[in-house]
Short mmCIF file of C-alpha atoms in Angstrom, two decimals:
data_model
loop_
_atom_site.label_atom_id
_atom_site.label_comp_id
_atom_site.label_asym_id
_atom_site.label_seq_id
_atom_site.Cartn_x
_atom_site.Cartn_y
_atom_site.Cartn_z
CA MET A 1 3.18 -7.48 -8.39
CA GLN A 2 6.57 -6.33 -8.02
CA PRO A 3 7.14 -2.84 -8.72
CA ILE A 4 9.12 -1.12 -11.49
CA PHE A 5 11.57 1.19 -10.60
CA ILE A 6 12.66 4.27 -12.97
CA ASP A 7 16.18 3.11 -13.33
CA GLN A 8 14.79 -0.22 -14.66
CA ILE A 9 12.64 1.73 -17.32
CA ASP A 10 15.73 4.12 -18.12
CA ARG A 11 17.71 0.81 -18.99
CA LEU A 12 14.93 -0.59 -21.15
CA SER A 13 14.73 2.85 -22.74
CA LEU A 14 11.11 1.77 -22.51
CA LYS A 15 8.48 3.60 -24.92
CA ARG A 16 4.86 2.85 -25.20
CA THR A 17 4.05 1.04 -28.10
CA SER A 18 0.99 -0.54 -29.79
CA SER A 19 2.44 -3.69 -31.16
CA ILE A 20 0.47 -6.79 -29.07
CA SER A 21 1.39 -10.11 -29.09
CA LEU A 22 -2.14 -12.30 -29.12
CA THR A 23 -0.92 -15.34 -26.70
CA THR A 24 -4.22 -17.01 -25.47
CA LEU A 25 -7.44 -17.92 -26.95
CA ASN A 26 -9.95 -19.50 -25.04
CA LEU A 27 -13.18 -19.96 -27.09
CA LYS A 28 -14.76 -22.02 -23.94
CA GLN A 29 -14.54 -19.16 -21.54
CA HIS A 30 -15.39 -16.57 -24.31
CA GLN A 31 -11.97 -14.63 -23.07
CA PHE A 32 -8.39 -13.60 -24.88
CA ILE A 33 -5.52 -12.72 -23.01
CA LEU A 34 -3.64 -10.04 -24.15
CA THR A 35 0.29 -9.57 -23.74
CA THR A 36 2.37 -6.67 -24.56
CA SER A 37 5.29 -7.19 -27.01
CA GLN A 38 8.82 -7.57 -26.17
CA ILE A 39 11.17 -5.47 -25.87
CA GLY A 40 14.36 -6.24 -26.52
CA ASN A 41 15.18 -9.31 -24.65
CA ASN A 42 13.00 -7.95 -21.45
CA ARG A 43 9.49 -7.71 -20.98
CA LEU A 44 7.30 -5.05 -19.20
CA ALA A 45 3.87 -6.74 -18.41
CA ASN A 46 0.85 -4.53 -18.06
CA THR A 47 1.68 -0.95 -19.55
CA THR A 48 0.91 -1.59 -23.30
CA LYS A 49 -2.47 -0.73 -24.48
CA PRO A 50 -3.68 -2.84 -27.61
CA LYS A 51 -4.43 -1.42 -31.12
CA ASN A 52 -7.86 -0.36 -32.02
CA THR A 53 -8.20 -3.43 -34.38
CA PHE A 54 -8.16 -6.01 -31.70
CA HIS A 55 -11.03 -3.68 -29.66
CA LYS A 56 -13.45 -6.77 -31.27
CA PHE A 57 -11.28 -8.94 -29.28
CA PHE A 58 -12.16 -7.63 -25.77
CA LYS A 59 -13.35 -10.02 -22.76
CA ILE A 60 -16.47 -10.33 -22.30
CA LYS A 61 -16.02 -10.17 -18.32
CA SER A 62 -13.89 -6.92 -19.02
CA TRP A 63 -17.42 -5.41 -21.06
CA LEU A 64 -19.45 -6.30 -17.94
CA LYS A 65 -16.99 -4.65 -15.41
CA LEU A 66 -16.93 -1.64 -18.04
CA PHE A 67 -20.63 -1.45 -17.91
CA GLY A 68 -20.70 -1.53 -13.65
CA VAL A 69 -18.07 0.89 -13.91
CA LEU A 70 -19.61 3.76 -16.07
CA SER A 71 -23.20 3.37 -14.64
CA PHE A 72 -21.83 5.18 -11.37
CA VAL A 73 -19.90 7.75 -13.32
CA LEU A 74 -21.96 10.93 -13.15
CA PRO A 75 -20.88 14.64 -13.89
CA LEU A 76 -19.23 16.71 -11.59
CA GLY A 77 -18.82 19.95 -10.83
CA TYR A 78 -15.58 21.80 -10.70
CA PHE A 79 -14.28 23.91 -7.86
CA MET A 80 -11.70 26.54 -7.71
CA THR A 81 -9.01 27.49 -5.52
CA SER A 82 -9.70 30.44 -3.60
CA ASN A 83 -6.32 31.05 -2.45
CA ALA A 84 -3.16 29.56 -3.68
CA GLY A 85 -0.99 30.07 -0.84
CA SER A 86 -3.03 27.43 1.41
CA LEU A 87 -4.49 23.92 1.02
CA ASP A 88 -6.67 23.77 -2.03
CA LYS A 89 -10.24 22.85 -1.56
CA ALA A 90 -10.97 21.93 -5.27
CA LEU A 91 -11.33 18.39 -5.60
CA PHE A 92 -11.32 18.06 -9.37
CA THR A 93 -9.46 20.71 -10.74
CA PRO A 94 -9.04 21.33 -14.64
CA VAL A 95 -5.58 23.25 -15.14
CA HIS A 96 -5.75 23.30 -18.70
CA SER A 97 -8.59 23.72 -20.92
CA GLU A 98 -7.71 21.59 -24.16
CA THR A 99 -9.13 18.24 -24.28
CA ASN A 100 -8.41 15.91 -27.03
CA ALA A 101 -11.96 15.23 -28.16
CA SER A 102 -11.11 11.87 -29.55
CA ILE A 103 -9.69 10.61 -26.34
CA ASN A 104 -12.95 9.59 -24.72
CA ASN A 105 -12.24 6.01 -23.75
CA ASP A 106 -9.48 6.02 -21.45
CA LEU A 107 -11.57 4.40 -18.89
CA GLU A 108 -12.41 1.77 -21.37
CA GLN A 109 -9.20 1.20 -22.14
CA ILE A 110 -8.27 0.53 -18.71
CA ILE A 111 -10.86 -1.74 -17.99
CA VAL A 112 -10.41 -3.78 -21.01
CA ASN A 113 -6.36 -3.96 -20.46
CA ASP A 114 -7.24 -5.35 -16.44
CA THR A 115 -4.97 -3.17 -15.28
CA LEU A 116 -4.29 0.40 -13.91
CA THR A 117 -0.71 1.63 -14.14
CA VAL A 118 0.10 4.18 -11.10
CA ALA A 119 3.78 6.05 -11.12
CA THR A 120 4.53 7.23 -7.58
CA SER A 121 7.54 7.69 -5.24
CA ASN A 122 8.82 6.39 -2.02
CA ASP A 123 7.28 8.50 0.16
CA SER A 124 5.73 8.36 3.79
CA SER A 125 2.56 9.63 2.44
CA LEU A 126 2.29 7.62 -0.75
CA TYR A 127 4.22 4.65 -0.84
CA PHE A 128 6.74 2.27 1.12
CA GLY A 129 8.42 -0.26 -0.81
CA GLU A 130 11.56 -1.78 0.82
CA ASP A 131 12.84 -5.54 1.15
CA GLY A 132 9.63 -6.61 -1.14
CA TYR A 133 7.06 -4.62 1.41
CA GLU A 134 4.55 -2.72 -0.99
CA HIS A 135 2.31 -0.62 0.99
CA GLY A 136 1.60 2.93 1.77
CA PHE A 137 -2.00 5.05 2.60
CA GLY A 138 -1.74 6.62 -0.76
CA VAL A 139 -1.26 3.35 -2.60
CA ASP A 140 -3.67 1.78 -0.66
CA VAL A 141 -6.12 4.13 -1.22
CA MET A 142 -5.54 3.14 -5.21
CA ARG A 143 -5.54 -0.48 -4.90
CA GLY A 144 -9.32 0.18 -3.07
CA TYR A 145 -9.91 2.38 -6.48
CA THR A 146 -8.81 -0.77 -8.64
CA ASP A 147 -10.62 -2.99 -6.80
CA LYS A 148 -13.77 -1.25 -7.18
CA LEU A 149 -13.07 -0.99 -11.13
CA GLY A 150 -12.20 -4.85 -10.77
CA VAL A 151 -8.59 -4.22 -12.42
CA THR A 152 -5.01 -4.99 -11.32
CA LEU A 153 -3.12 -2.16 -9.92
CA ASN A 154 0.64 -1.86 -11.05
CA THR A 155 2.70 0.28 -9.62
CA ILE A 156 5.72 2.16 -10.83
CA VAL A 157 8.30 3.92 -8.49
CA ALA A 158 9.74 7.11 -9.95
CA ALA A 159 12.40 9.05 -7.88
CA ASN A 160 10.08 12.15 -7.19
CA ASP A 161 7.00 13.59 -8.30
CA SER A 162 8.55 15.23 -11.51
CA ASP A 163 9.46 11.88 -12.74
CA ALA A 164 6.11 10.37 -11.42
CA LEU A 165 4.60 13.03 -14.02
CA ASN A 166 6.87 12.41 -16.82
CA LEU A 167 5.91 8.64 -16.72
CA VAL A 168 2.33 9.75 -17.31
CA LYS A 169 3.52 12.26 -20.01
CA THR A 170 5.14 9.77 -21.93
CA GLY A 171 2.65 7.11 -21.55
CA GLN A 172 4.37 4.69 -19.42
CA ALA A 173 1.54 5.07 -16.58
CA ASP A 174 -1.88 6.24 -16.62
CA VAL A 175 -2.21 8.39 -13.77
CA ALA A 176 0.45 9.75 -11.36
CA LEU A 177 -0.04 9.74 -7.34
CA THR A 178 1.87 12.60 -5.56
CA THR A 179 1.85 14.94 -3.27
CA ALA A 180 1.98 17.77 -5.81
CA TYR A 181 -1.68 19.97 -5.76
CA PRO A 182 -2.13 23.29 -7.45
CA SER A 183 -0.68 25.33 -4.72
CA ASN A 184 2.53 24.09 -5.16
CA PHE A 185 2.53 22.20 -8.38
CA ASP A 186 3.80 24.80 -10.08
CA LYS A 187 6.96 24.15 -8.59
CA ILE A 188 7.69 20.94 -10.14
CA SER A 189 6.14 21.83 -13.89
CA LYS A 190 7.17 25.74 -13.91
CA THR A 191 9.66 24.83 -17.23
CA ASP A 192 7.42 22.37 -18.50
CA THR A 193 4.08 23.37 -20.26
CA GLN A 194 2.96 19.86 -20.52
CA THR A 195 2.57 19.28 -16.90
CA ALA A 196 -0.88 21.56 -17.14
CA GLN A 197 -2.44 19.05 -18.95
CA PHE A 198 -3.84 17.30 -15.81
CA ASN A 199 -6.42 17.35 -13.51
CA HIS A 200 -5.65 16.90 -9.76
CA ILE A 201 -8.01 15.06 -7.43
CA HIS A 202 -7.36 15.27 -4.18
CA LEU A 203 -7.32 11.84 -2.26
CA SER A 204 -9.10 13.00 0.69
CA CYS A 205 -11.72 14.85 -1.21
CA GLY A 206 -10.97 17.84 0.63
CA GLN A 207 -11.47 16.22 4.28
CA ASP A 208 -8.93 17.94 6.42
CA TYR A 209 -7.80 14.32 8.52
CA LEU A 210 -4.19 13.63 6.90
CA SER A 211 -2.12 16.03 8.68
CA SER A 212 -3.55 14.90 12.25
CA HIS A 213 -1.77 11.62 11.24
CA GLY A 214 1.56 13.08 9.85
CA LEU A 215 0.61 12.34 6.43
CA ASN A 216 0.82 14.80 3.64
CA GLN A 217 -2.40 16.99 3.41
CA GLN A 218 -1.94 17.42 -0.67
CA ILE A 219 -1.74 14.07 -1.60
CA SER A 220 -3.38 13.66 -5.11
CA LEU A 221 -4.06 11.83 -8.03
CA GLN A 222 -2.67 13.43 -11.45
CA VAL A 223 -4.81 12.43 -14.45
CA PRO A 224 -4.31 13.53 -17.73
CA SER A 225 -6.82 16.20 -18.72
CA SER A 226 -7.73 14.18 -21.81
CA SER A 227 -8.91 11.05 -19.50
CA THR A 228 -12.24 12.96 -18.73
CA LYS A 229 -14.25 9.78 -17.73
CA LEU A 230 -11.26 8.00 -15.41
CA SER A 231 -11.01 11.90 -14.19
CA LYS A 232 -14.64 11.47 -13.22
CA SER A 233 -14.57 8.04 -12.27
CA ALA A 234 -11.78 8.60 -9.78
CA ASN A 235 -13.08 11.89 -8.30
CA GLU A 236 -16.53 10.33 -7.43
CA PHE A 237 -14.99 7.13 -5.86
CA LEU A 238 -12.82 9.10 -3.61
CA CYS A 239 -15.66 11.77 -2.70
CA ASP A 240 -18.17 8.79 -1.90
CA SER A 241 -18.70 9.30 1.77
CA ASN A 242 -18.39 5.03 2.58
CA VAL A 243 -14.94 5.49 0.62
CA ILE A 244 -14.13 8.73 2.83
CA SER A 245 -14.54 6.39 6.04
CA THR A 246 -12.65 4.04 5.16
CA ASN A 247 -9.60 5.95 4.37
CA GLN A 248 -10.08 8.33 7.15
CA ARG A 249 -9.21 4.70 8.95
CA LEU A 250 -6.65 3.84 6.64
CA ALA A 251 -4.78 7.15 7.60
CA GLU A 252 -5.12 6.32 11.10
CA PHE A 253 -3.10 2.89 10.25
CA TYR A 254 -0.74 4.54 8.14
CA THR A 255 -0.11 7.38 10.83
CA GLN A 256 3.64 8.85 11.07
CA ASN A 257 3.19 9.30 14.75
CA VAL A 258 3.97 6.04 15.83
CA PHE A 259 6.58 7.52 18.30
CA ASP A 260 4.49 10.17 20.20
CA ASN A 261 7.62 11.85 21.00
CA ASP A 262 11.53 12.02 20.84
CA TYR A 263 11.54 9.81 24.13
CA SER A 264 10.07 6.99 22.47
CA GLU A 265 11.92 7.24 19.21
CA GLN A 266 15.11 7.53 21.19
CA LYS A 267 14.02 4.42 23.56
CA PHE A 268 13.55 2.39 20.43
CA ALA A 269 16.71 3.00 19.21
CA LYS A 270 18.72 2.25 22.40
CA VAL A 271 16.78 -0.80 22.67
CA MET A 272 18.02 -1.57 18.93
CA GLN A 273 21.91 -0.55 19.74
CA THR A 274 21.93 -2.33 23.11
CA ASN A 275 19.58 -5.50 23.13
CA LEU A 276 19.54 -6.63 19.58
CA PRO A 277 23.16 -7.51 19.26
CA ASN A 278 22.47 -10.17 21.49
CA TYR A 279 19.67 -11.94 19.53
CA LYS A 280 20.33 -10.85 15.97
CA THR A 281 21.74 -14.40 15.05
CA ALA A 282 18.85 -15.93 16.46
CA PHE A 283 16.38 -13.63 14.81
CA GLN A 284 18.36 -14.01 11.28
CA ASN A 285 18.33 -17.72 11.57
CA ASN A 286 14.61 -18.34 12.56
CA ALA A 287 13.74 -15.84 9.96
CA LYS A 288 15.53 -18.11 7.33
CA LYS A 289 14.30 -21.20 8.72
CA HIS A 290 10.83 -20.13 8.19
CA ASP A 291 10.84 -17.76 5.43
CA LEU A 292 10.51 -14.37 7.08
CA ASP A 293 12.12 -10.99 7.33
CA TRP A 294 14.21 -10.93 10.38
CA GLU A 295 13.25 -7.18 10.90
CA LEU A 296 9.83 -8.16 11.00
CA LEU A 297 10.65 -10.66 13.47
CA VAL A 298 12.76 -7.55 15.44
CA ALA A 299 9.70 -5.06 15.43
CA MET A 300 7.46 -7.84 17.05
CA GLY A 301 9.84 -8.41 19.52
CA TYR A 302 9.98 -4.84 20.29
CA GLN A 303 6.34 -4.31 20.63
CA GLU A 304 5.88 -7.76 22.68
CA SER A 305 8.51 -7.10 25.24
CA GLN A 306 11.00 -4.61 23.79
CA LEU A 307 13.41 -7.35 23.45
CA ASN A 308 13.26 -8.25 27.11
CA PRO A 309 13.51 -12.30 27.53
CA LEU A 310 12.40 -11.84 31.08
CA ALA A 311 9.15 -10.03 30.74
CA ILE A 312 5.67 -10.92 31.78
CA SER A 313 2.36 -9.90 31.57
CA PRO A 314 -0.35 -9.99 33.76
CA THR A 315 -2.08 -12.23 31.46
CA GLY A 316 0.52 -14.78 32.16
CA VAL A 317 2.18 -14.69 28.67
CA ARG A 318 5.88 -13.91 29.10
CA GLY A 319 9.43 -14.06 27.20
CA LEU A 320 10.78 -11.82 24.31
CA MET A 321 8.24 -12.94 21.90
CA MET A 322 5.33 -13.31 24.79
CA LEU A 323 4.02 -16.62 24.08
CA THR A 324 1.08 -18.50 25.86
CA ASN A 325 1.54 -21.76 27.46
CA ASP A 326 -0.58 -23.32 25.09
CA THR A 327 1.15 -21.90 21.95
CA ALA A 328 4.81 -22.64 23.44
CA ASP A 329 3.90 -26.31 24.19
CA ALA A 330 2.43 -26.82 20.38
CA MET A 331 5.57 -24.93 18.74
CA GLY A 332 8.02 -27.18 20.83
CA VAL A 333 9.23 -24.45 23.30
CA THR A 334 9.88 -25.79 27.03
CA ASP A 335 11.23 -22.89 28.29
CA ARG A 336 9.73 -19.42 27.22
CA ILE A 337 12.29 -17.16 29.05
CA ASN A 338 15.28 -18.54 26.76
CA PRO A 339 15.34 -15.97 24.28
CA ASN A 340 16.43 -18.06 21.16
CA GLN A 341 13.27 -20.86 22.12
CA SER A 342 11.14 -17.87 22.50
CA ILE A 343 12.21 -16.50 19.04
CA HIS A 344 11.94 -20.13 17.53
CA GLY A 345 8.71 -20.41 18.79
CA GLY A 346 7.51 -17.06 17.62
CA ALA A 347 8.84 -17.21 14.35
CA LYS A 348 7.31 -21.06 13.76
CA TYR A 349 3.88 -19.78 15.35
CA PHE A 350 3.78 -16.84 12.64
CA ASN A 351 4.72 -18.77 9.86
CA GLN A 352 1.93 -20.77 10.77
CA ILE A 353 -0.44 -18.16 10.77
CA GLN A 354 0.48 -16.63 7.46
CA GLN A 355 -0.27 -19.74 5.74
CA MET A 356 -3.98 -19.78 7.15
CA PHE A 357 -4.35 -16.62 4.86
CA GLY A 358 -3.30 -17.74 2.01
CA ASP A 359 -6.00 -16.06 0.21
CA ILE A 360 -5.00 -12.62 0.94
CA PRO A 361 -3.03 -10.39 -1.26
CA GLY A 362 0.45 -10.41 -0.32
CA SER A 363 0.48 -6.39 0.42
CA ASP A 364 -2.36 -7.24 3.07
CA ARG A 365 -1.44 -10.73 4.34
CA ILE A 366 1.03 -9.43 6.84
CA TRP A 367 -1.43 -7.03 8.46
CA PHE A 368 -3.98 -10.18 8.63
CA ALA A 369 -1.50 -12.58 10.41
CA LEU A 370 0.05 -9.87 12.98
CA ALA A 371 -3.96 -9.16 13.81
CA SER A 372 -3.96 -12.85 14.45
CA TYR A 373 -0.63 -13.24 16.38
CA ASN A 374 -2.06 -10.50 18.86
CA MET A 375 -5.78 -11.84 19.19
CA GLY A 376 -6.07 -15.16 17.43
CA PRO A 377 -6.78 -16.28 14.13
CA GLN A 378 -10.23 -17.16 15.07
CA ALA A 379 -11.39 -13.26 15.84
CA VAL A 380 -9.94 -12.05 12.88
CA LYS A 381 -11.47 -14.71 10.94
CA ASN A 382 -15.01 -13.64 12.62
CA ILE A 383 -14.52 -10.49 11.40
CA GLN A 384 -13.78 -11.45 7.70
CA ALA A 385 -17.18 -13.44 7.90
CA ASN A 386 -19.32 -10.49 9.21
CA LEU A 387 -17.91 -8.28 6.49
CA ASN A 388 -18.64 -10.40 3.98
CA GLN A 389 -22.00 -10.98 5.08
CA GLN A 390 -22.28 -7.06 4.86
CA GLY A 391 -21.21 -7.33 1.44
CA LYS A 392 -17.77 -5.92 2.23
CA ASN A 393 -14.28 -7.24 1.18
CA GLY A 394 -13.28 -9.65 4.01
CA ASN A 395 -10.15 -9.73 2.45
CA SER A 396 -9.17 -5.93 2.51
CA TRP A 397 -7.02 -4.92 5.50
CA ALA A 398 -8.62 -1.44 5.13
CA GLN A 399 -12.20 -3.03 5.72
CA VAL A 400 -10.87 -5.31 8.70
CA TYR A 401 -9.19 -2.47 10.05
CA ARG A 402 -11.96 0.02 9.90
CA TYR A 403 -14.63 -2.65 11.21
CA MET A 404 -12.24 -3.04 14.48
CA ALA A 405 -12.46 1.10 15.13
CA GLU A 406 -16.03 1.08 14.41
CA HIS A 407 -16.38 -1.53 17.02
CA ARG A 408 -13.55 -0.69 19.46
CA ASN A 409 -15.81 0.35 22.02
CA SER A 410 -17.52 -3.09 22.54
CA ASN A 411 -14.56 -5.09 22.44
CA ARG A 412 -11.27 -3.65 23.87
CA ARG A 413 -9.46 -6.41 22.21
CA TYR A 414 -9.64 -4.54 18.95
CA VAL A 415 -8.34 -1.29 20.52
CA GLN A 416 -5.17 -3.50 21.32
CA CYS A 417 -4.93 -5.40 18.38
CA MET A 418 -5.17 -2.10 16.10
CA HIS A 419 -2.18 -0.36 18.04
CA TYR A 420 0.10 -3.60 17.97
CA VAL A 421 -0.30 -3.82 14.14
CA THR A 422 -0.17 -0.17 13.66
CA ASN A 423 2.71 0.06 15.87
CA ILE A 424 5.21 -2.93 14.29
CA ARG A 425 4.23 -1.63 10.82
CA GLY A 426 5.70 1.86 11.95
CA PHE A 427 8.72 -0.14 13.96
CA LEU A 428 9.74 -2.13 10.50
CA GLU A 429 9.43 1.02 8.40
CA THR A 430 11.86 2.79 10.88
CA LEU A 431 14.01 0.01 10.70
CA LYS A 432 13.94 -0.89 7.21
CA LEU A 433 14.92 3.18 6.71
CA GLY A 434 17.24 3.27 9.38
CA ASN A 435 18.92 0.17 8.00
CA PRO A 436 20.10 0.65 4.29
CA ASN A 437 22.11 -2.82 4.19
CA SER A 438 20.35 -5.00 6.59
CA ALA A 439 23.45 -7.37 6.53
CA ASN A 440 25.54 -4.51 8.13
CA ASP A 441 26.08 -5.63 12.13
CA SER A 442 26.41 -1.39 12.55
CA PHE A 443 23.29 -0.87 11.01
CA ASN A 444 22.21 0.66 14.66
CA ASP A 445 24.66 3.54 14.02
CA ASN A 446 22.46 4.78 11.19
CA LEU A 447 19.13 4.48 13.45
CA MET A 448 20.91 7.17 16.37
CA VAL A 449 22.10 9.29 13.67
CA LYS A 450 18.13 9.24 12.02
CA VAL A 451 16.70 9.97 15.89
CA SER A 452 19.41 12.09 17.19
#
C-alpha cells in the first residue's frame, strides 16, 4: 500500500467522516466490504470508520480475529519514570488520567475495519520512503503487530513527530509512531495540552539494544489515552519475549552503522564519483528493461565488486556483478568482465529471482530477492519451509533474518548473506538520500557533501 503524504491530506482538507458506502454484499461468503465515502473527487482508503448503525454488518472473519486478539490482552501494570532527564524505563505510561469511558471499543473497531492507520515521519529509525520503497525499523515492527492482529497496515507520512500526533488527534490516524517519549515529549507538545492525551509505548519494551545499531532508543508508539484496549494489546505484543527477540534482529538488519568508519563512507562516495559515471547509462538502461530501480543495481554492484569490472573472487565468480559461469551462461553473458554484459546479466537474473517470490509482500520482496541473489533461491526457500513447519511466517523477512542469525554458527553462508542484504540496504538508502534527483548526472556532488 502506498503511503499518504501530509501535503496530500492538506490539499484534500481531509476530515474524519462517519459517512460510508456499502459497495459489496456477498451472502455466500457472509461478508460485507465497507469503503469510505468520496471526499470531493478524491478518495482516501482505509481511514474512515463506519457508523454504529452498520455494526451488525461486520464481517464474520473480523469477529473471529477480534476474539483471537482479545484473548491475549491482559491487564498490565503501569510504570512511571524515575528520571525525566534519562531514558524512561516506562513501558506503558499514561500521561493523562482522563479517559472517555464510552470509548472502549477502539481495538474492536480496528479489527472490523481491517486496517490500522499509523502516522509517522521519514526518519532513519522509523521509516524510509523514497522512490516506492517503504521500510524501516519502526514501520516493520508495526507491520509485525498488524500481522498479529490480522489487519492491514496503512501508513501516513507526516513532516515530523508533531504533525504525526496531530493526525491522530484529528482522527486521521489511529496511532503515531514517533521518536518522542515522556522525557522529550514536552519539547513538541508544550503549547498543546491535547498531546497529553496519549499513552507512550516503548517499541523496544525498555530493552537497551537500539542505540548500539545507531537507532533512536526512544522510538515509541503514541496511542490515544481513550484507546485502552489498543494500548494494552500493543504493549503486550511489544513486550512478548518472542517479539523482542525478533525485533532485536530487525534492529540489527536496520543498523545505521553500515559504514563503520569515515574511511569506508568516503570510499563509497569516491567510487560513486569516479567509477559510476562510466557505467551509469548501462545501469539505467538495464534497470528500465527489467523493471528495476537502477540505484538498487548500483548498490548491488558496489557490494559485489565496488564497481570494478575486473573483480574476481576465490570461488571463481567475476565481473562487476560477480556472476558465476552457470549464471552467466543462463543469462546469455559471453564475457563476464565486460561491464555492460555483466550489468545486463545481473539485472536479468535479479528480475527472474524477484518473480520467484511474487507471493512476498512488496516491502519484503526486495530483501528475499537479494538474499537469493547471494546464496541461491533454494537456500532461501528452505529457510521459509523450516519457518512454516515451526508455525512461523516464512514470508516475513524479519523471521527469515532472525532464522539466519540464530543459525549463523552452523551455516557460514547465513553470515555472508546477512551482511550482503544489510549492506545493500544501507548503500541504497545512502544513494537515495544523497541523490534527491536521480536523473541528475551531478548527483555525486550531493553525496560528497553528505560525507565530507
